Amino acid sequence: MKGTFPIDKFRELRTPFYYYDTKVLRETLSCLHAESIKYDNFVVHYAVKANANPKLLSIIRENGLGADCVSGGEIRAAIKAGFPASKVVFAGVGKADWEINLGLDYGIFCFNVESIPELEIINELAAAKGKVANIAFRINPNVGAHTHANITTGLAENKFGISMPDMDHVIDVALEMKNVKFIGLHFHIGSQILDMGDFMALCNRVNELQDKLEARRIRIEHVNVGGGLGIDYKHPNRQVIPDFHDYFETYAEHLKLRSYQTLHFELGRAVTGQCGSLISRVLYVKQGTNKKFAILDAGMTDLIRPALYQAYHKIENITSDDTVESYDVVGPICESSDVFGKAIDLNKVKRGDLIALRSSGAYGEIMASGYNCRELPQGYTSDELV
Ligand code: LLP
């Protein structure tokens, strides 16, 4: 089965563009809500980095999620979409002074701090404004995740977070400061994780650290385990909604949360991934030496994931039911890595056919670039194309 697309509307539009099915997004959000509400101390934030399209952000905000931001630009986008500052968390290894000041001015919920030098600057900038900033320490739990090496973040070799042996010391430093308030611990082990065992390993680490804090009689109210839940790229129609049930249950069963604590999540891909497709037109079908190339008007500038992470996106010819043939599906960019897929079975392709690159709602439009002086792709929602 192919996705359901308003093909007639698509034909009128300039390609390439992103198409977001808001029904899928709303269903995903309602399932996410139903599964997380089972636990009264779970709070879910949306990782804005996955997709900051304002139309999607406002739907996500309407569904009550908080916002996980990694830059001043993302904080602005979240506030503009109506997320209350009290639900904004701010992470990132390199926060610039203006970005910290922006967070302080809005009075965001929490800064996730990754080093002592950063802590010192937050304390200093907060003091200058006569404020006290809530901070959580991002701890690197040294937990590997079964995902692509470029998107694991929780190993000691990664640049992220504070190492576990340093935790006691950074907390001591924070407790001495007047303009920061230490309220929690933050973690994130990687992205596109489908093996619940990885999240279990994180839970075990968090439990160890919580015991250490308790032994020191340090009480924190917030534990943030980041995001990372993956989606089914191979079968976007069969498994449209990620397995939120197993995900939350894994944490509920394995993470020993204290009765006074709140557990925060920062999901990106699992929220927006399956609602989006990159829609492109076939420019040419070219016969190579021993294969055929379908040359699209979309390229790695529009969707970089295949080139950057060898990521798989299901490719469909949504305007043909002809017999299936094999193609290398490529873009127009002057780079050999501008390939969406090799030896892909597609219904026979001709110039002008519309091709959908599925499961592109996360880390698609937001990672688009203007390389080769190309225009950025537009994003349309199904609500706009009725
Ligand atoms: N929290 C933190 C601290 C993160 O670094 C990330 C993602 C998330 C939450 C959200 O993770 P998610 O739930 O989406 O897995 N561009 C790559 C993914 C990079 C993820 C970066 N951090 C890709 O296209 O696969």
CSV table of C-alpha atoms and ligand atoms in Angstrom, one decimal:
chain,number,residue,atom,x,y,z
A,1,MET,CA,0.0,0.0,0.0
A,2,LYS,CA,1.2,3.5,-0.7
A,3,GLY,CA,0.5,6.5,1.5
A,4,THR,CA,-2.7,8.5,1.0
A,5,PHE,CA,-1.8,11.7,-0.7
A,6,PRO,CA,-3.9,14.5,-2.4
A,7,ILE,CA,-2.2,13.9,-5.7
A,8,ASP,CA,-4.3,16.5,-7.7
A,9,LYS,CA,-3.2,19.2,-5.2
A,10,PHE,CA,0.4,18.0,-5.4
A,11,ARG,CA,0.4,18.4,-9.2
A,12,GLU,CA,-0.3,22.1,-8.8
A,13,LEU,CA,2.6,22.7,-6.5
A,14,ARG,CA,6.2,23.5,-7.1
A,15,THR,CA,8.4,20.6,-6.1
A,16,PRO,CA,10.2,19.6,-4.0
A,17,PHE,CA,8.2,20.2,-0.9
A,18,TYR,CA,7.4,18.6,2.5
A,19,TYR,CA,3.9,17.3,3.0
A,20,TYR,CA,2.7,16.8,6.6
A,21,ASP,CA,-0.4,14.7,7.3
A,22,THR,CA,-1.9,16.4,10.3
A,23,LYS,CA,-4.3,13.5,10.9
A,24,VAL,CA,-1.2,11.2,11.5
A,25,LEU,CA,0.4,13.9,13.7
A,26,ARG,CA,-2.8,14.3,15.8
A,27,GLU,CA,-3.2,10.5,16.1
A,28,THR,CA,0.4,10.2,17.2
A,29,LEU,CA,0.0,12.9,19.8
A,30,SER,CA,-3.2,11.5,21.1
A,31,CYS,CA,-1.6,8.0,21.5
A,32,LEU,CA,1.4,9.6,23.2
A,33,HIS,CA,-0.9,11.4,25.6
A,34,ALA,CA,-2.9,8.3,26.3
A,35,GLU,CA,0.2,6.3,27.1
A,36,SER,CA,2.1,8.9,29.1
A,37,ILE,CA,-0.9,10.0,31.2
A,38,LYS,CA,-1.0,6.5,32.7
A,39,TYR,CA,1.8,7.6,34.9
A,40,ASP,CA,1.0,10.7,36.9
A,41,ASN,CA,4.6,12.0,37.1
A,42,PHE,CA,5.6,11.8,33.5
A,43,VAL,CA,6.0,15.0,31.5
A,44,VAL,CA,6.7,15.0,27.8
A,45,HIS,CA,8.5,17.7,25.8
A,46,TYR,CA,8.8,17.9,22.1
A,47,ALA,CA,12.4,18.2,20.8
A,48,VAL,CA,12.0,21.2,18.5
A,49,LYS,CA,15.2,20.2,16.6
A,50,ALA,CA,13.3,17.5,14.8
A,51,ASN,CA,11.0,19.9,13.0
A,52,ALA,CA,10.3,23.5,13.8
A,53,ASN,CA,7.7,24.1,11.2
A,54,PRO,CA,5.3,26.6,12.9
A,55,LYS,CA,2.2,24.8,11.8
A,56,LEU,CA,3.4,21.5,13.4
A,57,LEU,CA,4.7,23.3,16.5
A,58,SER,CA,1.3,24.8,17.2
A,59,ILE,CA,-0.5,21.4,16.9
A,60,ILE,CA,2.1,19.9,19.2
A,61,ARG,CA,1.7,22.8,21.7
A,62,GLU,CA,-2.1,22.4,21.6
A,63,ASN,CA,-1.6,18.9,22.8
A,64,GLY,CA,0.1,20.0,25.9
A,65,LEU,CA,3.7,19.1,25.3
A,66,GLY,CA,6.6,21.1,26.6
A,67,ALA,CA,9.5,22.2,24.3
A,68,ASP,CA,13.1,20.9,24.4
A,69,CYS,CA,15.3,23.6,22.7
A,70,VAL,CA,19.0,23.6,21.8
A,71,SER,CA,19.4,27.2,20.6
A,72,GLY,CA,18.1,30.7,21.0
A,73,GLY,CA,16.4,30.3,17.7
A,74,GLU,CA,14.5,27.2,18.9
A,75,ILE,CA,13.5,29.0,22.1
A,76,ARG,CA,12.1,31.9,20.0
A,77,ALA,CA,10.3,29.4,17.7
A,78,ALA,CA,8.7,27.6,20.6
A,79,ILE,CA,7.6,30.8,22.4
A,80,LYS,CA,6.2,32.1,19.1
A,81,ALA,CA,4.2,28.9,18.7
A,82,GLY,CA,2.7,29.5,22.1
A,83,PHE,CA,4.7,27.1,24.3
A,84,PRO,CA,4.7,28.6,27.8
A,85,ALA,CA,8.2,29.5,29.0
A,86,SER,CA,7.6,27.5,32.1
A,87,LYS,CA,7.6,24.4,29.9
A,88,VAL,CA,10.8,25.2,27.9
A,89,VAL,CA,14.0,23.3,28.6
A,90,PHE,CA,17.3,24.4,27.1
A,91,ALA,CA,20.1,22.0,26.3
A,92,GLY,CA,23.3,22.1,24.2
A,93,VAL,CA,27.1,21.9,24.8
A,94,GLY,CA,27.7,25.4,23.5
A,95,LYS,CA,25.1,28.0,24.7
A,96,ALA,CA,26.1,31.5,23.7
A,97,ASP,CA,25.7,34.4,26.1
A,98,TRP,CA,22.8,35.9,24.2
A,99,GLU,CA,21.0,32.5,24.2
A,100,ILE,CA,21.4,32.2,27.9
A,101,ASN,CA,20.2,35.8,28.4
A,102,LEU,CA,17.2,35.0,26.2
A,103,GLY,CA,16.3,32.0,28.3
A,104,LEU,CA,16.7,34.1,31.5
A,105,ASP,CA,14.6,36.9,30.1
A,106,TYR,CA,11.8,34.5,29.2
A,107,GLY,CA,12.1,32.7,32.5
A,108,ILE,CA,12.4,29.2,31.0
A,109,PHE,CA,11.9,26.2,33.2
A,110,CYS,CA,15.4,24.8,33.1
A,111,PHE,CA,18.9,25.0,31.6
A,112,ASN,CA,20.5,21.6,31.0
A,113,VAL,CA,24.1,22.3,31.8
A,114,GLU,CA,27.0,20.4,30.3
A,115,SER,CA,30.2,21.8,32.0
A,116,ILE,CA,31.4,23.9,34.9
A,117,PRO,CA,32.5,26.8,32.6
A,118,GLU,CA,28.9,26.9,31.3
A,119,LEU,CA,27.6,26.8,34.8
A,120,GLU,CA,29.8,29.7,35.8
A,121,ILE,CA,28.5,31.8,32.9
A,122,ILE,CA,24.8,31.0,33.6
A,123,ASN,CA,25.4,32.0,37.3
A,124,GLU,CA,27.1,35.2,36.2
A,125,LEU,CA,24.5,36.2,33.7
A,126,ALA,CA,21.6,35.4,36.1
A,127,ALA,CA,23.3,37.4,38.8
A,128,ALA,CA,23.5,40.4,36.4
A,129,LYS,CA,19.7,40.2,36.0
A,130,GLY,CA,19.1,39.5,39.7
A,131,LYS,CA,17.6,36.1,38.8
A,132,VAL,CA,18.1,32.5,39.9
A,133,ALA,CA,18.2,30.0,37.0
A,134,ASN,CA,17.0,26.5,37.4
A,135,ILE,CA,19.6,24.1,36.2
A,136,ALA,CA,19.9,20.3,35.6
A,137,PHE,CA,23.2,18.6,34.9
A,138,ARG,CA,23.4,16.6,31.7
A,139,ILE,CA,25.3,13.5,32.8
A,140,ASN,CA,27.0,11.3,30.2
A,141,PRO,CA,25.9,7.8,31.3
A,142,ASN,CA,28.4,6.0,29.1
A,143,VAL,CA,25.6,3.8,27.7
A,144,GLY,CA,25.9,2.7,24.1
A,145,ALA,CA,22.8,2.7,21.9
A,146,HIS,CA,22.1,0.3,19.0
A,147,THR,CA,21.8,3.0,16.4
A,148,HIS,CA,24.0,4.8,13.9
A,149,ALA,CA,27.4,6.0,15.3
A,150,ASN,CA,26.7,9.6,14.3
A,151,ILE,CA,23.6,9.7,16.4
A,152,THR,CA,24.7,8.0,19.6
A,153,THR,CA,25.4,10.6,22.3
A,154,GLY,CA,25.7,8.8,25.6
A,155,LEU,CA,29.2,7.3,25.3
A,156,ALA,CA,32.2,8.6,27.2
A,157,GLU,CA,33.9,9.5,23.8
A,158,ASN,CA,31.0,11.8,22.8
A,159,LYS,CA,31.2,15.5,23.5
A,160,PHE,CA,28.0,15.6,25.4
A,161,GLY,CA,27.4,15.8,29.1
A,162,ILE,CA,29.4,15.6,32.3
A,163,SER,CA,31.1,12.3,33.1
A,164,MET,CA,29.6,10.2,35.9
A,165,PRO,CA,32.7,10.4,38.1
A,166,ASP,CA,32.6,14.2,37.9
A,167,MET,CA,29.0,14.5,39.0
A,168,ASP,CA,29.6,15.0,42.7
A,169,HIS,CA,32.1,17.8,42.1
A,170,VAL,CA,29.9,19.8,39.7
A,171,ILE,CA,27.0,19.5,42.1
A,172,ASP,CA,29.2,20.8,44.9
A,173,VAL,CA,30.2,23.7,42.7
A,174,ALA,CA,26.5,24.5,41.9
A,175,LEU,CA,25.4,24.3,45.5
A,176,GLU,CA,27.8,27.1,46.3
A,177,MET,CA,26.4,29.4,43.7
A,178,LYS,CA,23.8,32.0,44.5
A,179,ASN,CA,22.2,32.5,41.1
A,180,VAL,CA,21.6,28.9,40.0
A,181,LYS,CA,19.3,26.3,41.6
A,182,PHE,CA,20.2,22.7,41.0
A,183,ILE,CA,16.9,20.9,40.3
A,184,GLY,CA,17.6,17.8,38.3
A,185,LEU,CA,19.6,15.4,36.2
A,186,HIS,CA,19.4,15.1,32.4
A,187,PHE,CA,20.4,12.3,30.1
A,188,HIS,CA,20.1,11.4,26.4
A,189,ILE,CA,21.8,8.3,24.9
A,190,GLY,CA,21.0,8.7,21.2
A,191,SER,CA,18.4,8.7,18.6
A,192,GLN,CA,16.4,6.2,16.5
A,193,ILE,CA,16.5,3.6,19.3
A,194,LEU,CA,14.2,0.6,18.9
A,195,ASP,CA,15.7,-1.7,21.4
A,196,MET,CA,14.1,-1.1,24.8
A,197,GLY,CA,17.2,-2.7,26.4
A,198,ASP,CA,19.1,0.5,25.6
A,199,PHE,CA,16.6,2.5,27.7
A,200,MET,CA,16.8,-0.1,30.4
A,201,ALA,CA,20.5,0.3,30.6
A,202,LEU,CA,20.0,4.0,31.0
A,203,CYS,CA,17.5,3.4,33.8
A,204,ASN,CA,20.1,1.3,35.6
A,205,ARG,CA,22.6,4.1,35.4
A,206,VAL,CA,20.1,6.7,36.6
A,207,ASN,CA,19.2,4.4,39.5
A,208,GLU,CA,22.9,4.2,40.5
A,209,LEU,CA,23.3,8.0,40.4
A,210,GLN,CA,20.1,8.6,42.3
A,211,ASP,CA,21.3,6.3,45.1
A,212,LYS,CA,24.6,8.3,45.2
A,213,LEU,CA,22.6,11.5,45.5
A,214,GLU,CA,20.4,10.1,48.2
A,215,ALA,CA,23.4,8.9,50.2
A,216,ARG,CA,24.5,12.6,50.1
A,217,ARG,CA,21.0,13.7,51.1
A,218,ILE,CA,20.7,15.7,48.0
A,219,ARG,CA,17.1,16.0,46.8
A,220,ILE,CA,16.3,16.7,43.2
A,221,GLU,CA,12.8,16.9,41.9
A,222,HIS,CA,13.4,16.3,38.2
A,223,VAL,CA,14.9,13.5,36.1
A,224,ASN,CA,15.0,14.1,32.4
A,225,VAL,CA,15.9,11.0,30.2
A,226,GLY,CA,15.9,12.8,26.9
A,227,GLY,CA,14.4,11.3,23.8
A,228,GLY,CA,15.5,8.7,21.3
A,229,LEU,CA,12.5,6.5,20.6
A,230,GLY,CA,12.8,5.4,17.0
A,231,ILE,CA,10.3,4.9,14.2
A,232,ASP,CA,9.7,2.2,11.6
A,233,TYR,CA,11.3,3.6,8.4
A,234,LYS,CA,10.8,0.3,6.5
A,235,HIS,CA,7.1,0.1,7.1
A,236,PRO,CA,5.6,3.7,7.4
A,237,ASN,CA,2.1,2.4,6.7
A,238,ARG,CA,2.2,-0.6,8.9
A,239,GLN,CA,3.6,1.0,11.9
A,240,VAL,CA,2.5,4.6,11.7
A,241,ILE,CA,2.5,5.2,15.5
A,242,PRO,CA,5.7,4.4,17.5
A,243,ASP,CA,5.5,2.0,20.4
A,244,PHE,CA,4.8,4.6,23.1
A,245,HIS,CA,3.3,1.8,25.3
A,246,ASP,CA,6.6,-0.2,25.6
A,247,TYR,CA,8.7,2.9,25.8
A,248,PHE,CA,6.9,4.5,28.8
A,249,GLU,CA,6.4,1.1,30.5
A,250,THR,CA,10.2,0.4,30.2
A,251,TYR,CA,10.8,3.6,32.2
A,252,ALA,CA,8.0,3.0,34.7
A,253,GLU,CA,9.3,-0.5,35.4
A,254,HIS,CA,13.0,0.1,35.5
A,255,LEU,CA,13.6,3.6,36.7
A,256,LYS,CA,13.2,4.0,40.4
A,257,LEU,CA,11.6,7.4,40.6
A,258,ARG,CA,11.2,8.9,44.0
A,259,SER,CA,7.6,9.8,45.0
A,260,TYR,CA,8.3,13.5,44.9
A,261,GLN,CA,10.0,13.4,41.4
A,262,THR,CA,8.9,14.1,37.9
A,263,LEU,CA,10.2,12.2,34.9
A,264,HIS,CA,10.7,14.3,31.8
A,265,PHE,CA,11.0,13.0,28.2
A,266,GLU,CA,12.2,14.9,25.1
A,267,LEU,CA,10.8,13.1,22.1
A,268,GLY,CA,11.5,14.4,18.6
A,269,ARG,CA,11.5,11.8,15.8
A,270,ALA,CA,8.7,9.7,17.4
A,271,VAL,CA,6.4,12.7,17.3
A,272,THR,CA,6.8,14.1,13.8
A,273,GLY,CA,8.7,11.5,11.9
A,274,GLN,CA,5.9,9.5,10.3
A,275,CYS,CA,3.6,12.4,9.4
A,276,GLY,CA,6.0,13.9,6.9
A,277,SER,CA,7.0,13.0,3.3
A,278,LEU,CA,9.3,14.8,0.9
A,279,ILE,CA,7.5,15.1,-2.4
A,280,SER,CA,9.6,15.4,-5.5
A,281,ARG,CA,9.2,15.2,-9.3
A,282,VAL,CA,11.1,13.0,-11.6
A,283,LEU,CA,13.2,15.1,-14.0
A,284,TYR,CA,14.8,12.4,-16.1
A,285,VAL,CA,15.1,8.7,-16.3
A,286,LYS,CA,18.6,7.9,-17.4
A,287,GLN,CA,19.9,4.6,-18.7
A,288,GLY,CA,23.3,3.9,-17.1
A,289,THR,CA,25.8,1.1,-18.1
A,290,ASN,CA,23.9,-1.6,-16.2
A,291,LYS,CA,21.2,0.2,-14.3
A,292,LYS,CA,18.6,3.0,-14.6
A,293,PHE,CA,18.7,6.2,-12.7
A,294,ALA,CA,15.6,8.1,-11.6
A,295,ILE,CA,16.8,11.7,-11.3
A,296,LEU,CA,14.6,13.7,-9.0
A,297,ASP,CA,14.3,17.5,-8.4
A,298,ALA,CA,14.9,16.8,-4.7
A,299,GLY,CA,18.4,16.3,-3.5
A,300,MET,CA,20.5,15.9,-0.4
A,301,THR,CA,20.0,19.6,0.3
A,302,ASP,CA,16.3,18.9,0.9
A,303,LEU,CA,16.7,15.6,2.8
A,304,ILE,CA,20.3,14.9,4.0
A,305,ARG,CA,19.7,11.9,6.1
A,306,PRO,CA,20.6,9.2,3.4
A,307,ALA,CA,23.8,11.0,2.5
A,308,LEU,CA,24.8,11.8,6.1
A,309,TYR,CA,23.8,8.6,7.9
A,310,GLN,CA,23.1,6.2,5.1
A,311,ALA,CA,19.6,6.4,6.4
A,312,TYR,CA,16.8,4.4,4.7
A,313,HIS,CA,13.6,6.3,3.6
A,314,LYS,CA,11.0,4.3,1.8
A,315,ILE,CA,10.6,5.7,-1.7
A,316,GLU,CA,7.3,5.4,-3.6
A,317,ASN,CA,6.2,6.5,-7.1
A,318,ILE,CA,2.8,7.8,-6.1
A,319,THR,CA,1.6,8.5,-9.6
A,320,SER,CA,2.2,5.1,-11.2
A,321,ASP,CA,0.8,1.6,-10.9
A,322,ASP,CA,2.9,0.2,-13.7
A,323,THR,CA,5.0,-2.8,-13.3
A,324,VAL,CA,7.9,-2.6,-10.9
A,325,GLU,CA,11.4,-1.8,-12.1
A,326,SER,CA,14.7,-1.2,-10.4
A,327,TYR,CA,16.3,2.3,-10.1
A,328,ASP,CA,19.0,4.1,-8.4
A,329,VAL,CA,17.1,7.2,-7.1
A,330,VAL,CA,19.3,10.2,-7.1
A,331,GLY,CA,19.1,14.0,-6.7
A,332,PRO,CA,20.5,16.9,-8.9
A,333,ILE,CA,23.3,18.0,-6.5
A,334,CYS,CA,26.9,17.9,-7.6
A,335,GLU,CA,28.0,15.3,-5.1
A,336,SER,CA,28.3,11.6,-5.5
A,337,SER,CA,26.6,11.1,-2.2
A,338,ASP,CA,23.4,12.7,-3.5
A,339,VAL,CA,21.7,9.3,-3.6
A,340,PHE,CA,18.4,8.5,-1.9
A,341,GLY,CA,18.5,4.8,-2.6
A,342,LYS,CA,20.2,2.2,-4.8
A,343,ALA,CA,18.4,-0.7,-6.7
A,344,ILE,CA,15.0,0.5,-5.4
A,345,ASP,CA,11.9,-1.2,-6.8
A,346,LEU,CA,9.5,1.5,-8.1
A,347,ASN,CA,6.4,1.4,-10.3
A,348,LYS,CA,7.8,2.2,-13.7
A,349,VAL,CA,9.0,5.8,-13.6
A,350,LYS,CA,8.6,8.5,-16.3
A,351,ARG,CA,9.4,12.2,-16.4
A,352,GLY,CA,6.9,14.2,-14.3
A,353,ASP,CA,6.0,11.4,-11.9
A,354,LEU,CA,5.7,12.3,-8.3
A,355,ILE,CA,7.9,10.5,-5.8
A,356,ALA,CA,7.4,10.4,-2.1
A,357,LEU,CA,10.3,9.9,0.4
A,358,ARG,CA,8.4,8.7,3.4
A,359,SER,CA,9.0,9.1,7.1
A,360,SER,CA,10.7,12.5,6.6
A,361,GLY,CA,8.8,14.5,9.2
A,362,ALA,CA,11.8,14.6,11.6
A,363,TYR,CA,15.2,15.9,10.7
A,364,GLY,CA,14.1,16.5,7.1
A,365,GLU,CA,12.9,20.1,6.4
A,366,ILE,CA,14.8,21.4,9.4
A,367,MET,CA,18.1,20.1,8.1
A,368,ALA,CA,17.6,21.4,4.6
A,369,SER,CA,20.4,23.7,3.2
A,370,GLY,CA,20.9,26.1,0.4
A,371,TYR,CA,24.0,24.4,-1.0
A,372,ASN,CA,24.2,24.8,-4.8
A,373,CYS,CA,22.2,28.1,-4.3
A,374,ARG,CA,19.1,26.0,-4.0
A,375,GLU,CA,15.9,27.3,-2.5
A,376,LEU,CA,14.7,25.8,0.7
A,377,PRO,CA,11.7,23.4,0.3
A,378,GLN,CA,8.3,24.6,1.4
A,379,GLY,CA,6.3,22.7,4.0
A,380,TYR,CA,2.5,22.2,3.5
A,381,THR,CA,0.1,20.5,5.9
A,382,SER,CA,-2.8,18.4,4.8
A,383,ASP,CA,-5.1,21.0,6.4
A,384,GLU,CA,-3.9,23.5,3.8
A,385,LEU,CA,-4.3,21.2,0.8
A,386,VAL,CA,-8.0,20.3,1.1
B,1,LLP,N1,17.1,15.5,23.7
B,1,LLP,C1,18.4,15.7,23.3
B,1,LLP,C2,19.3,16.2,24.4
B,1,LLP,C3,18.9,15.4,22.0
B,1,LLP,O1,20.1,15.6,21.7
B,1,LLP,C4,17.9,14.9,21.1
B,1,LLP,C5,18.4,14.6,19.7
B,1,LLP,C6,16.6,14.7,21.5
B,1,LLP,C7,16.2,15.0,22.8
B,1,LLP,C8,15.6,14.2,20.5
B,1,LLP,O2,15.9,12.9,20.0
B,1,LLP,P1,14.8,12.0,19.2
B,1,LLP,O3,13.7,11.7,20.1
B,1,LLP,O4,14.4,12.8,18.0
B,1,LLP,O5,15.6,10.8,18.9
B,1,LLP,N2,19.7,14.4,12.8
B,1,LLP,C9,19.7,13.0,13.3
B,1,LLP,C10,19.2,12.9,14.7
B,1,LLP,C11,19.9,13.8,15.7
B,1,LLP,C12,19.4,13.8,17.1
B,1,LLP,C13,20.0,14.8,17.9
B,1,LLP,N3,19.5,14.9,19.3
B,1,LLP,C14,18.9,12.1,12.3
B,1,LLP,O6,18.4,12.6,11.3
B,1,LLP,O7,18.7,11.0,12.6
